[in-house]
Short mmCIF file of C-alpha atoms in Angstrom, two decimals:
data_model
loop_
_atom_site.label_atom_id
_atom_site.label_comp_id
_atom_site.label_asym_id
_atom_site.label_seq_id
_atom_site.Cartn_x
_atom_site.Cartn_y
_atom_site.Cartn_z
CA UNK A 274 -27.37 -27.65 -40.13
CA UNK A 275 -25.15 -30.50 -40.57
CA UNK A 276 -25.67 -32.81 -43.88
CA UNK A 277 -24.28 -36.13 -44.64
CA UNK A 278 -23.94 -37.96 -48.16
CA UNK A 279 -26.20 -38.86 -49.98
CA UNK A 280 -29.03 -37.17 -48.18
CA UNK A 281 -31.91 -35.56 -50.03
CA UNK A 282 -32.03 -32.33 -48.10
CA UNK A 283 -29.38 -29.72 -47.30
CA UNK A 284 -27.35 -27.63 -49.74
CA UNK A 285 -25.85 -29.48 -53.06
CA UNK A 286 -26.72 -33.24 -52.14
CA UNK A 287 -28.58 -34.99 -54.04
CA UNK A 288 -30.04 -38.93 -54.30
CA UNK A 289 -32.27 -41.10 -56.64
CA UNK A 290 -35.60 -41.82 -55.86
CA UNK A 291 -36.53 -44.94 -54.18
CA UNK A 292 -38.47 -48.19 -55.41
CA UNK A 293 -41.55 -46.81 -56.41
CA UNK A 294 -43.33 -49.33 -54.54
CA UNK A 295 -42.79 -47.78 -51.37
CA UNK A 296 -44.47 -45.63 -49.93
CA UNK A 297 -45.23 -43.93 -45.86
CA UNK A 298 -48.51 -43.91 -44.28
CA UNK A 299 -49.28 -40.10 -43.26
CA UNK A 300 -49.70 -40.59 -39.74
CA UNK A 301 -47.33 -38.86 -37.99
CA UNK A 302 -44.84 -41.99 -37.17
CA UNK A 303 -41.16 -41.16 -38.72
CA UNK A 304 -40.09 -44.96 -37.62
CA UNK A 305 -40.60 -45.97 -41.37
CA UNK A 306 -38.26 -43.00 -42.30
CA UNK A 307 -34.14 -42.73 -43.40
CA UNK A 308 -32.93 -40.14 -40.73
CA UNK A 309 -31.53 -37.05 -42.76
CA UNK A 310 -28.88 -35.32 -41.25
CA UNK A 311 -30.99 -31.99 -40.73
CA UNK A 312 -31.51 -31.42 -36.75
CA UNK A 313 -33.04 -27.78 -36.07
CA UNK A 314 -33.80 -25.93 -33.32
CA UNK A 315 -35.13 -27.35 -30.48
CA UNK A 316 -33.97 -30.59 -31.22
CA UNK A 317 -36.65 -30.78 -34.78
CA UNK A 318 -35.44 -33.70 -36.85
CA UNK A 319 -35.93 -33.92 -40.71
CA UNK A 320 -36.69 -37.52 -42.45
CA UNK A 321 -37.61 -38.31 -46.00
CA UNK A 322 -39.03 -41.24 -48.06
CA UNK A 323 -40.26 -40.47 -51.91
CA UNK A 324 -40.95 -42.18 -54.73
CA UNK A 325 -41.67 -41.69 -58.40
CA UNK A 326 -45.06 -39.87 -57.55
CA UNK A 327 -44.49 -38.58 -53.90
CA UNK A 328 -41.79 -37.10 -51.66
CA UNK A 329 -42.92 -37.60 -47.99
CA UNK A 330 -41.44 -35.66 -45.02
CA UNK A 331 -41.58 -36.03 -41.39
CA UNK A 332 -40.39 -33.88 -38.56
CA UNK A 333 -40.04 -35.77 -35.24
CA UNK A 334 -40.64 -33.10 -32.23
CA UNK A 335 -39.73 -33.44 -28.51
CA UNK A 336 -42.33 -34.38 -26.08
CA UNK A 337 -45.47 -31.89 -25.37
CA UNK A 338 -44.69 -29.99 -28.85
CA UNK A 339 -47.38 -29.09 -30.90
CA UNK A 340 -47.45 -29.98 -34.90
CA UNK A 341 -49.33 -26.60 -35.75
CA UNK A 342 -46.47 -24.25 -38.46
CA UNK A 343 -46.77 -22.34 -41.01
CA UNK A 344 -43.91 -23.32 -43.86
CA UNK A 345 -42.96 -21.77 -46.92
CA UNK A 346 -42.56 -24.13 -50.05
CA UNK A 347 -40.69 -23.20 -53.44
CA UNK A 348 -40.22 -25.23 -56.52
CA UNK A 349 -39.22 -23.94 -60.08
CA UNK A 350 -43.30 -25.26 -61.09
CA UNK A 351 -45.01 -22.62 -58.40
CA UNK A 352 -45.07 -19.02 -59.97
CA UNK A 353 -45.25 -17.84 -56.54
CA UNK A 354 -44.19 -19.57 -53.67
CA UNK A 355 -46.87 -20.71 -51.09
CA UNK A 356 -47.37 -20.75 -47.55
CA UNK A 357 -48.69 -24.31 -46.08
CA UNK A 358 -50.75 -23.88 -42.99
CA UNK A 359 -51.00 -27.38 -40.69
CA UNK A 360 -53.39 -26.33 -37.13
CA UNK A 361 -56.86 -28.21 -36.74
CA UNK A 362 -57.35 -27.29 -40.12
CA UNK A 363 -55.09 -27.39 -43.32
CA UNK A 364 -54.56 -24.17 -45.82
CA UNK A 365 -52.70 -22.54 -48.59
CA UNK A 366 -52.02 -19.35 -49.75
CA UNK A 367 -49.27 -17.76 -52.30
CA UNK A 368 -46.73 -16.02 -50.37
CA UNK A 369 -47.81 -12.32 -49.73
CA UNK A 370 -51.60 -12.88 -50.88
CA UNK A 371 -53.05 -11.65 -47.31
CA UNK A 372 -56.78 -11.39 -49.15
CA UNK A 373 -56.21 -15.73 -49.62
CA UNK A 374 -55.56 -16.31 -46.01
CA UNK A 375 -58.52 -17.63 -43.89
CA UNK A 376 -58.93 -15.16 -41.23
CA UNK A 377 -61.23 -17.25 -39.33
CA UNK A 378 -61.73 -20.40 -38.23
CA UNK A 379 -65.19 -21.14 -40.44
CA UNK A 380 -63.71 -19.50 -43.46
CA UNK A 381 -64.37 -21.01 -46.56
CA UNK A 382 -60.51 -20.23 -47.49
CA UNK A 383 -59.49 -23.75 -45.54
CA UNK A 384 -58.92 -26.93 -46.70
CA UNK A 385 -58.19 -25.87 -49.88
CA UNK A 386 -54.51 -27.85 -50.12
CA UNK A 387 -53.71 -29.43 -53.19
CA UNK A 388 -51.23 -31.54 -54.20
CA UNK A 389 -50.39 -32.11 -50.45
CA UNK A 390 -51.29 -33.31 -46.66
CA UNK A 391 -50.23 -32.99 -43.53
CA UNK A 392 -51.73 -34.21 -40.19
CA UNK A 393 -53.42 -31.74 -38.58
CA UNK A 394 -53.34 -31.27 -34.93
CA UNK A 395 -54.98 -34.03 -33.31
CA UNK A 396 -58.31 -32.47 -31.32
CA UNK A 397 -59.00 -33.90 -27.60
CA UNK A 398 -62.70 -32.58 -27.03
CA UNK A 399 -63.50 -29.91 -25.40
CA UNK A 400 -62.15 -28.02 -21.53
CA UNK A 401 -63.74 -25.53 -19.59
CA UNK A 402 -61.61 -22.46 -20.33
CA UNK A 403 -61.53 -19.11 -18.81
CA UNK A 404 -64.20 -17.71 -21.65
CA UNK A 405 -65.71 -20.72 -22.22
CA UNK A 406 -65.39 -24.14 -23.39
CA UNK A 407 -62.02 -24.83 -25.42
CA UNK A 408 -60.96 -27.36 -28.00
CA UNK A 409 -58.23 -29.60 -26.19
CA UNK A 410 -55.60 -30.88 -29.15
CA UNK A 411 -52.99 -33.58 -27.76
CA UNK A 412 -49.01 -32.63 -27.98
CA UNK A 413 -47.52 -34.46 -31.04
CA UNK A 414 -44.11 -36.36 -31.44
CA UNK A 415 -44.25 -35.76 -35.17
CA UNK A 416 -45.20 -34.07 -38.56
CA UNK A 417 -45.81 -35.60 -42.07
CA UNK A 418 -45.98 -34.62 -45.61
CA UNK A 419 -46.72 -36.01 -48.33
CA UNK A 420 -46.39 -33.98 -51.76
CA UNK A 421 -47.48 -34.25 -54.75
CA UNK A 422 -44.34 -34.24 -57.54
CA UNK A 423 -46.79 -33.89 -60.21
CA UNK A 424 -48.39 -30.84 -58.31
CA UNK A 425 -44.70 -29.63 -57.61
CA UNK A 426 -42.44 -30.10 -60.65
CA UNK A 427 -38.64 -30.97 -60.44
CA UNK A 428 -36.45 -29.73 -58.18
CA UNK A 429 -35.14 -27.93 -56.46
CA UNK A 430 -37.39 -27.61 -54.06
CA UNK A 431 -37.29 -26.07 -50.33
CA UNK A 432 -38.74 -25.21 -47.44
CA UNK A 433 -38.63 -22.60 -44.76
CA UNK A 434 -40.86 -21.34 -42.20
CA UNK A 435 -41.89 -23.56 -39.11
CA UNK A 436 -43.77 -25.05 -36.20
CA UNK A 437 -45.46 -22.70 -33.49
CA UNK A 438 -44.84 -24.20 -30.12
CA UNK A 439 -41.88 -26.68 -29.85
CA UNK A 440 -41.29 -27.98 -26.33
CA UNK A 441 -37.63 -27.03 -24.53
CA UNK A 442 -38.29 -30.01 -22.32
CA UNK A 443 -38.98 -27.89 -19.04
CA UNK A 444 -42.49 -26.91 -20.07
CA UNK A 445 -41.79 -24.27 -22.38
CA UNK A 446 -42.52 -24.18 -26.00
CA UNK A 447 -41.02 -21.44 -28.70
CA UNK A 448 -40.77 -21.97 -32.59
CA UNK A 449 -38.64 -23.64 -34.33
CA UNK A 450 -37.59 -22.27 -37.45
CA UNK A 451 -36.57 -23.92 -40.75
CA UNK A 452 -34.86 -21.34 -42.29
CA UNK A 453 -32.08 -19.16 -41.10
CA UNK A 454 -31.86 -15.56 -39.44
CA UNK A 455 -32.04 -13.86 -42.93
CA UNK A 456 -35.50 -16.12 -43.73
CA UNK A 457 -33.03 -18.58 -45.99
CA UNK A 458 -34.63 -21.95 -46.18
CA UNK A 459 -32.49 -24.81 -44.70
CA UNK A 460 -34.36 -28.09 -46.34
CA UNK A 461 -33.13 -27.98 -49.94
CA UNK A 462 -34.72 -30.99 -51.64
CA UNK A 463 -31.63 -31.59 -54.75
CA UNK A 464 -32.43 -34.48 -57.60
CA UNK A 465 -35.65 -35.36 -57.68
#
């Protein structure tokens, strides 16, 4: 991962927050965004905008990817870290609670994130599948966060884990991973 000064994420940088008047609309655009230098695989870019209140991420993706991940956050306020689930539906768990995970779609376990949203994959009605009608969700070009630093605490903060299906450009997809081979998160939020 490359980093440049005076970006929020990667390791040791740190920045102030800005104006508190400004803010991002959670919809998935990353044009109101200062690029971070933090490019993953499969060409995943990180930006960031925050403010007194709120620290907002998006990830742009490459044509025909899907927004659906799993990510791992960690702050010094969470007594266990927790995993942040972003499909049709929106979820949390702590880290290694399996019995907290929604095992099924109707599960009363969903929707349950606090102190944080995401855009969840963006449903397309319905397609005569194989067993059935299928939901139909539209590829994404991007991701966004927005969380809560009163739900959060100080940093530092990171995140790991990843999307599901990132498109290689040739009609593949694979996931792309925001933390290294040993599981080591790459976005280190320093400073706020």
């Amino acid at each position: 991962m490359a980093c440049a000064a005076g970006m929020m994420f990667c390791q040791s940088v740190s920045a102030e927050p800005v104006a508190s008047s400004e803010s991002a609309l959670v919809d998935g655009n990353c044009t109101e965004y200062t690029r971070i230098a933090a490019e993953f695989s499969h060409g995943v870019t990180a930006y960031i905008k925050q403010n007194a209140d709120h620290v907002w991420l998006c990830f742009t993706l490459p044509a025909g990817s899907s927004s659906a991940g799993e990510f791992i956050l960690r702050t010094p306020g969470l007594a266990t870290p927790l995993v942040l689930h972003v499909s049709a539906q929106l979820g949390q768990w702590p880290l290694g609670n399996e019995e907290l995970r929604p095992k099924e779609g109707t599960s009363s376990l969903w929707w349950n994130n606090t102190g944080w949203a995401a855009i969840p994959a963006r449903f397309n009605g319905m397609e005569q599948g194989d067993d059935g009608p299928q939901p139909r969700f539209l590829p994404a070009t991007g991701q966004e966060f927005q969380f809560s630093r009163t739900t959060f605490g100080p940093g530092p903060w990171t995140l790991g884990g990843g999307f599901y299906a990132v498109s290689d450009g040739e009609g593949d997809r694979a996931p792309a991973r925001l933390d290294d081979d040993n599981g080591q998160p790459l976005l280190i939020l320093r400073g706020n």
